[in-house]
PDB file of C-alpha atoms in Angstrom:
ATOM      1  CA  LEU A   1      25.857 -26.074 -19.183  1.00 68.00           C
ATOM      2  CA  GLY A   2      28.863 -25.571 -17.007  1.00 73.00           C
ATOM      3  CA  ASP A   3      28.194 -25.307 -13.291  1.00 80.00           C
ATOM      4  CA  LEU A   4      24.427 -24.798 -13.580  1.00 86.00           C
ATOM      5  CA  TYR A   5      23.822 -28.032 -11.652  1.00 87.00           C
ATOM      6  CA  ILE A   6      25.758 -26.567  -8.711  1.00 88.00           C
ATOM      7  CA  LEU A   7      23.313 -23.661  -8.568  1.00 89.00           C
ATOM      8  CA  LEU A   8      20.347 -26.014  -8.934  1.00 91.00           C
ATOM      9  CA  LEU A   9      21.675 -28.096  -6.014  1.00 93.00           C
ATOM     10  CA  GLY A  10      20.914 -25.037  -3.896  1.00 93.00           C
ATOM     11  CA  GLY A  11      17.177 -25.473  -4.501  1.00 92.00           C
ATOM     12  CA  VAL A  12      16.876 -22.235  -6.444  1.00 91.00           C
ATOM     13  CA  ARG A  13      14.238 -21.661  -9.115  1.00 91.00           C
ATOM     14  CA  LEU A  14      15.693 -21.551 -12.625  1.00 91.00           C
ATOM     15  CA  LYS A  15      14.216 -18.080 -13.245  1.00 92.00           C
ATOM     16  CA  HIS A  16      16.124 -16.801 -10.206  1.00 92.00           C
ATOM     17  CA  VAL A  17      19.395 -18.239 -11.532  1.00 91.00           C
ATOM     18  CA  VAL A  18      18.830 -16.189 -14.682  1.00 91.00           C
ATOM     19  CA  ARG A  19      18.002 -13.059 -12.650  1.00 91.00           C
ATOM     20  CA  MET A  20      21.112 -13.513 -10.517  1.00 91.00           C
ATOM     21  CA  LEU A  21      23.364 -13.920 -13.543  1.00 88.00           C
ATOM     22  CA  GLU A  22      21.837 -10.890 -15.291  1.00 88.00           C
ATOM     23  CA  ALA A  23      22.508  -8.639 -12.305  1.00 86.00           C
ATOM     24  CA  TRP A  24      25.690 -10.299 -11.006  1.00 89.00           C
ATOM     25  CA  ALA A  25      27.419  -7.836  -8.651  1.00 91.00           C
ATOM     26  CA  PRO A  26      29.148  -9.863  -5.908  1.00 90.00           C
ATOM     27  CA  GLY A  27      31.148  -6.959  -4.468  1.00 93.00           C
ATOM     28  CA  GLU A  28      28.200  -4.578  -4.168  1.00 95.00           C
ATOM     29  CA  LYS A  29      27.149  -3.676  -0.625  1.00 96.00           C
ATOM     30  CA  VAL A  30      23.390  -3.657  -0.207  1.00 95.00           C
ATOM     31  CA  LYS A  31      20.930  -3.496   2.673  1.00 93.00           C
ATOM     32  CA  HIS A  32      19.848  -7.015   3.625  1.00 89.00           C
ATOM     33  CA  PRO A  33      16.563  -7.884   5.368  1.00 84.00           C
ATOM     34  CA  THR A  34      18.560  -7.959   8.608  1.00 82.00           C
ATOM     35  CA  GLY A  35      18.888  -4.166   8.301  1.00 85.00           C
ATOM     36  CA  ARG A  36      22.659  -4.425   7.837  1.00 89.00           C
ATOM     37  CA  TYR A  37      24.661  -3.413   4.800  1.00 95.00           C
ATOM     38  CA  GLU A  38      26.614  -6.427   3.566  1.00 95.00           C
ATOM     39  CA  PHE A  39      28.116  -7.688   0.331  1.00 96.00           C
ATOM     40  CA  ARG A  40      25.762  -9.449  -2.060  1.00 94.00           C
ATOM     41  CA  LEU A  41      27.998 -12.502  -2.167  1.00 94.00           C
ATOM     42  CA  VAL A  42      29.235 -14.166   1.002  1.00 94.00           C
ATOM     43  CA  CYS A  43      31.246 -17.395   0.770  1.00 93.00           C
ATOM     44  CA  THR A  44      32.453 -19.865   3.353  1.00 94.00           C
ATOM     45  CA  ASP A  45      34.714 -22.843   2.744  1.00 93.00           C
ATOM     46  CA  SER A  46      31.740 -24.984   1.737  1.00 94.00           C
ATOM     47  CA  PHE A  47      29.049 -22.720   0.262  1.00 95.00           C
ATOM     48  CA  CYS A  48      28.127 -19.284  -1.027  1.00 94.00           C
ATOM     49  CA  ARG A  49      25.067 -17.146  -0.367  1.00 94.00           C
ATOM     50  CA  TYR A  50      24.114 -14.469  -2.901  1.00 94.00           C
ATOM     51  CA  TYR A  51      21.645 -11.749  -1.921  1.00 94.00           C
ATOM     52  CA  LEU A  52      19.101 -11.400  -4.694  1.00 93.00           C
ATOM     53  CA  GLY A  53      16.571  -9.298  -2.774  1.00 90.00           C
ATOM     54  CA  LEU A  54      13.782 -10.007  -5.205  1.00 89.00           C
ATOM     55  CA  LYS A  55      10.108  -9.500  -4.467  1.00 85.00           C
ATOM     56  CA  GLU A  56       7.484 -10.761  -6.895  1.00 81.00           C
ATOM     57  CA  GLY A  57       4.001 -10.048  -5.624  1.00 74.00           C
ATOM     58  CA  SER A  58       3.983 -11.269  -2.042  1.00 70.00           C
ATOM     59  CA  LYS A  59       6.836 -13.758  -2.594  1.00 76.00           C
ATOM     60  CA  ARG A  60      10.372 -12.856  -1.638  1.00 80.00           C
ATOM     61  CA  THR A  61      13.603 -14.413  -2.771  1.00 88.00           C
ATOM     62  CA  ASP A  62      16.252 -13.022  -0.510  1.00 90.00           C
ATOM     63  CA  TYR A  63      19.138 -15.432  -1.047  1.00 93.00           C
ATOM     64  CA  ILE A  64      20.439 -17.988  -3.469  1.00 94.00           C
ATOM     65  CA  TYR A  65      22.508 -20.617  -1.712  1.00 95.00           C
ATOM     66  CA  PHE A  66      24.870 -22.859  -3.654  1.00 94.00           C
ATOM     67  CA  PRO A  67      27.735 -25.232  -2.858  1.00 94.00           C
ATOM     68  CA  ARG A  68      31.222 -23.852  -3.340  1.00 92.00           C
ATOM     69  CA  VAL A  69      33.301 -25.971  -5.673  1.00 86.00           C
ATOM     70  CA  GLY A  70      36.803 -25.568  -7.058  1.00 77.00           C
ATOM     71  CA  ASP A  71      38.012 -21.985  -7.076  1.00 72.00           C
ATOM     72  CA  GLY A  72      34.510 -20.680  -6.345  1.00 65.00           C
ATOM     73  CA  ARG A  73      33.995 -19.210  -9.811  1.00 72.00           C
ATOM     74  CA  MET A  74      30.765 -20.215 -11.508  1.00 72.00           C
ATOM     75  CA  ARG A  75      30.825 -21.034 -15.185  1.00 77.00           C
ATOM     76  CA  VAL A  76      27.230 -20.844 -16.364  1.00 75.00           C
ATOM     77  CA  PRO A  77      26.045 -19.753 -19.808  1.00 71.00           C
ATOM     78  CA  ARG A  78      24.148 -16.488 -19.735  1.00 76.00           C
ATOM     79  CA  LEU A  79      20.990 -17.456 -21.551  1.00 81.00           C
ATOM     80  CA  GLY A  80      17.476 -16.167 -21.138  1.00 85.00           C
ATOM     81  CA  TYR A  81      15.089 -18.184 -19.008  1.00 88.00           C
ATOM     82  CA  VAL A  82      13.224 -19.821 -21.916  1.00 90.00           C
ATOM     83  CA  LYS A  83      16.418 -20.804 -23.755  1.00 88.00           C
ATOM     84  CA  LEU A  84      17.970 -22.208 -20.606  1.00 88.00           C
ATOM     85  CA  ARG A  85      14.817 -24.103 -19.643  1.00 89.00           C
ATOM     86  CA  ASP A  86      14.464 -25.540 -23.156  1.00 89.00           C
ATOM     87  CA  LYS A  87      18.131 -26.539 -23.250  1.00 86.00           C
ATOM     88  CA  LEU A  88      17.708 -28.373 -19.956  1.00 88.00           C
ATOM     89  CA  ASN A  89      14.362 -29.981 -20.784  1.00 89.00           C
ATOM     90  CA  LYS A  90      14.659 -30.802 -24.474  1.00 88.00           C
ATOM     91  CA  GLU A  91      18.365 -31.369 -25.020  1.00 85.00           C
ATOM     92  CA  LEU A  92      19.340 -32.884 -21.685  1.00 86.00           C
ATOM     93  CA  GLY A  93      16.012 -34.246 -20.398  1.00 88.00           C
ATOM     94  CA  ILE A  94      16.439 -32.471 -17.056  1.00 87.00           C
ATOM     95  CA  SER A  95      13.702 -30.739 -15.087  1.00 88.00           C
ATOM     96  CA  ALA A  96      15.007 -27.942 -12.865  1.00 87.00           C
ATOM     97  CA  GLY A  97      11.931 -28.406 -10.672  1.00 88.00           C
ATOM     98  CA  LEU A  98      13.079 -31.903  -9.713  1.00 91.00           C
ATOM     99  CA  PHE A  99      16.303 -30.447  -8.335  1.00 90.00           C
ATOM    100  CA  ARG A 100      14.212 -28.168  -6.139  1.00 91.00           C
ATOM    101  CA  LYS A 101      12.143 -31.085  -4.817  1.00 95.00           C
ATOM    102  CA  PHE A 102      15.290 -33.128  -4.171  1.00 95.00           C
ATOM    103  CA  VAL A 103      16.928 -30.257  -2.276  1.00 96.00           C
ATOM    104  CA  ASN A 104      13.775 -29.582  -0.264  1.00 95.00           C
ATOM    105  CA  GLN A 105      13.527 -33.223   0.829  1.00 97.00           C
ATOM    106  CA  ALA A 106      17.225 -33.457   1.682  1.00 97.00           C
ATOM    107  CA  LEU A 107      17.189 -30.183   3.655  1.00 97.00           C
ATOM    108  CA  GLU A 108      14.057 -31.113   5.607  1.00 97.00           C
ATOM    109  CA  ARG A 109      15.538 -34.505   6.531  1.00 98.00           C
ATOM    110  CA  LEU A 110      18.852 -32.958   7.578  1.00 98.00           C
ATOM    111  CA  ALA A 111      17.077 -30.206   9.541  1.00 97.00           C
ATOM    112  CA  HIS A 112      15.129 -32.844  11.434  1.00 97.00           C
ATOM    113  CA  GLU A 113      18.260 -34.927  12.099  1.00 97.00           C
ATOM    114  CA  HIS A 114      20.191 -31.893  13.371  1.00 97.00           C
ATOM    115  CA  ASN A 115      17.300 -30.278  15.277  1.00 96.00           C
ATOM    116  CA  ILE A 116      17.146 -27.168  13.071  1.00 96.00           C
ATOM    117  CA  ARG A 117      13.856 -25.333  12.587  1.00 91.00           C
ATOM    118  CA  LEU A 118      12.183 -25.575   9.188  1.00 91.00           C
ATOM    119  CA  ASP A 119      12.339 -21.774   8.874  1.00 90.00           C
ATOM    120  CA  ALA A 120      15.949 -22.359   7.812  1.00 93.00           C
ATOM    121  CA  VAL A 121      14.798 -24.621   4.971  1.00 94.00           C
ATOM    122  CA  ASN A 122      12.216 -22.045   3.917  1.00 90.00           C
ATOM    123  CA  LEU A 123      14.857 -19.303   3.787  1.00 91.00           C
ATOM    124  CA  ILE A 124      17.226 -21.441   1.700  1.00 94.00           C
ATOM    125  CA  ILE A 125      14.661 -22.436  -0.907  1.00 90.00           C
ATOM    126  CA  SER A 126      12.825 -19.094  -0.892  1.00 82.00           C
ATOM    127  CA  ARG A 127       9.533 -20.188   0.539  1.00 72.00           C
ATOM    128  CA  GLU A 128       7.198 -17.910   2.443  1.00 65.00           C
ATOM    129  CA  LEU A 129       8.999 -16.730   5.552  1.00 65.00           C
ATOM    130  CA  SER A 130       7.174 -14.478   7.981  1.00 61.00           C
ATOM    131  CA  VAL A 131       9.903 -13.440  10.381  1.00 58.00           C
ATOM    132  CA  THR A 132      11.467 -10.049  10.984  1.00 59.00           C
ATOM    133  CA  GLY A 133      14.340  -8.338  12.714  1.00 59.00           C
ATOM    134  CA  GLU A 134      16.489 -10.325  15.092  1.00 64.00           C
ATOM    135  CA  HIS A 135      14.605 -13.555  14.389  1.00 73.00           C
ATOM    136  CA  TYR A 136      15.446 -13.151  10.691  1.00 76.00           C
ATOM    137  CA  LEU A 137      19.146 -12.889  11.531  1.00 76.00           C
ATOM    138  CA  ASN A 138      18.848 -15.995  13.715  1.00 85.00           C
ATOM    139  CA  THR A 139      17.042 -17.849  10.910  1.00 89.00           C
ATOM    140  CA  ARG A 140      19.777 -16.902   8.451  1.00 90.00           C
ATOM    141  CA  TYR A 141      22.386 -18.201  10.899  1.00 92.00           C
ATOM    142  CA  TRP A 142      20.583 -21.566  11.068  1.00 94.00           C
ATOM    143  CA  ALA A 143      20.073 -21.597   7.292  1.00 95.00           C
ATOM    144  CA  ASP A 144      23.828 -21.118   6.838  1.00 96.00           C
ATOM    145  CA  LYS A 145      24.525 -23.924   9.319  1.00 97.00           C
ATOM    146  CA  LEU A 146      22.005 -26.254   7.642  1.00 97.00           C
ATOM    147  CA  PHE A 147      23.354 -25.527   4.170  1.00 97.00           C
ATOM    148  CA  ALA A 148      26.911 -26.319   5.308  1.00 97.00           C
ATOM    149  CA  ILE A 149      25.628 -29.674   6.641  1.00 97.00           C
ATOM    150  CA  TYR A 150      23.829 -30.250   3.316  1.00 97.00           C
ATOM    151  CA  VAL A 151      26.992 -29.533   1.280  1.00 97.00           C
ATOM    152  CA  ASP A 152      28.943 -31.990   3.458  1.00 97.00           C
ATOM    153  CA  TRP A 153      26.201 -34.558   2.804  1.00 97.00           C
ATOM    154  CA  LEU A 154      26.403 -33.889  -0.965  1.00 96.00           C
ATOM    155  CA  ARG A 155      30.179 -34.444  -0.861  1.00 95.00           C
ATOM    156  CA  GLN A 156      29.896 -37.634   1.207  1.00 96.00           C
ATOM    157  CA  ASN A 157      27.448 -39.017  -1.364  1.00 95.00           C
ATOM    158  CA  ASN A 158      29.635 -37.927  -4.330  1.00 94.00           C
ATOM    159  CA  LEU A 159      26.964 -35.597  -5.706  1.00 91.00           C
ATOM    160  CA  ILE A 160      29.440 -32.744  -6.095  1.00 86.00           C
TER     161      ILE A 160
END
C-alpha cells in the first residue's frame, strides 16, 4: 500500500486520506481558517501539513499532518474508501483506527512532556476545536511544533 502508513502515522481518519488523494492540489492557494491565503501543502524538513478544509456536519477537518520521508512524494494507491479499508483489514489485518489511537496517545504524552496545550493535539487529529482568529493561528503554531517533536520521536524509535 505504498506510503499509506506514513499518512496514518499522522492520526488521520482513513476516509480523509481518500478525500485528500481525490482532491490533491498541493500548489493551490486557499483561504485557511486563520483568514490568510496559503498553499494547501506546507512542508518542513520533518513533516507536511495539507489543508483539507472539510466540514461534515459540525465536525471540521482542517489539516492532515504526516511525517515527511524520503523525497517527500507520497506513493499511495488511489482506491475508494471501502476498497482501501477492506485491503487494510482483510488482506493485511490492519485497523486504521488503531493508528489513530496510537497517534493520539503519543501526541498527548509528548504534549504533556513539552508543556504544549492539548488544543494542538486536537488540531492535529481533527477533534473538536472551538478557537478562532489569532488563537487559531497560535494553536496551529503549537500543533506544528508538537508534530515536529512527534516525528523526531518516531525516528528515534525506528517507526519511520
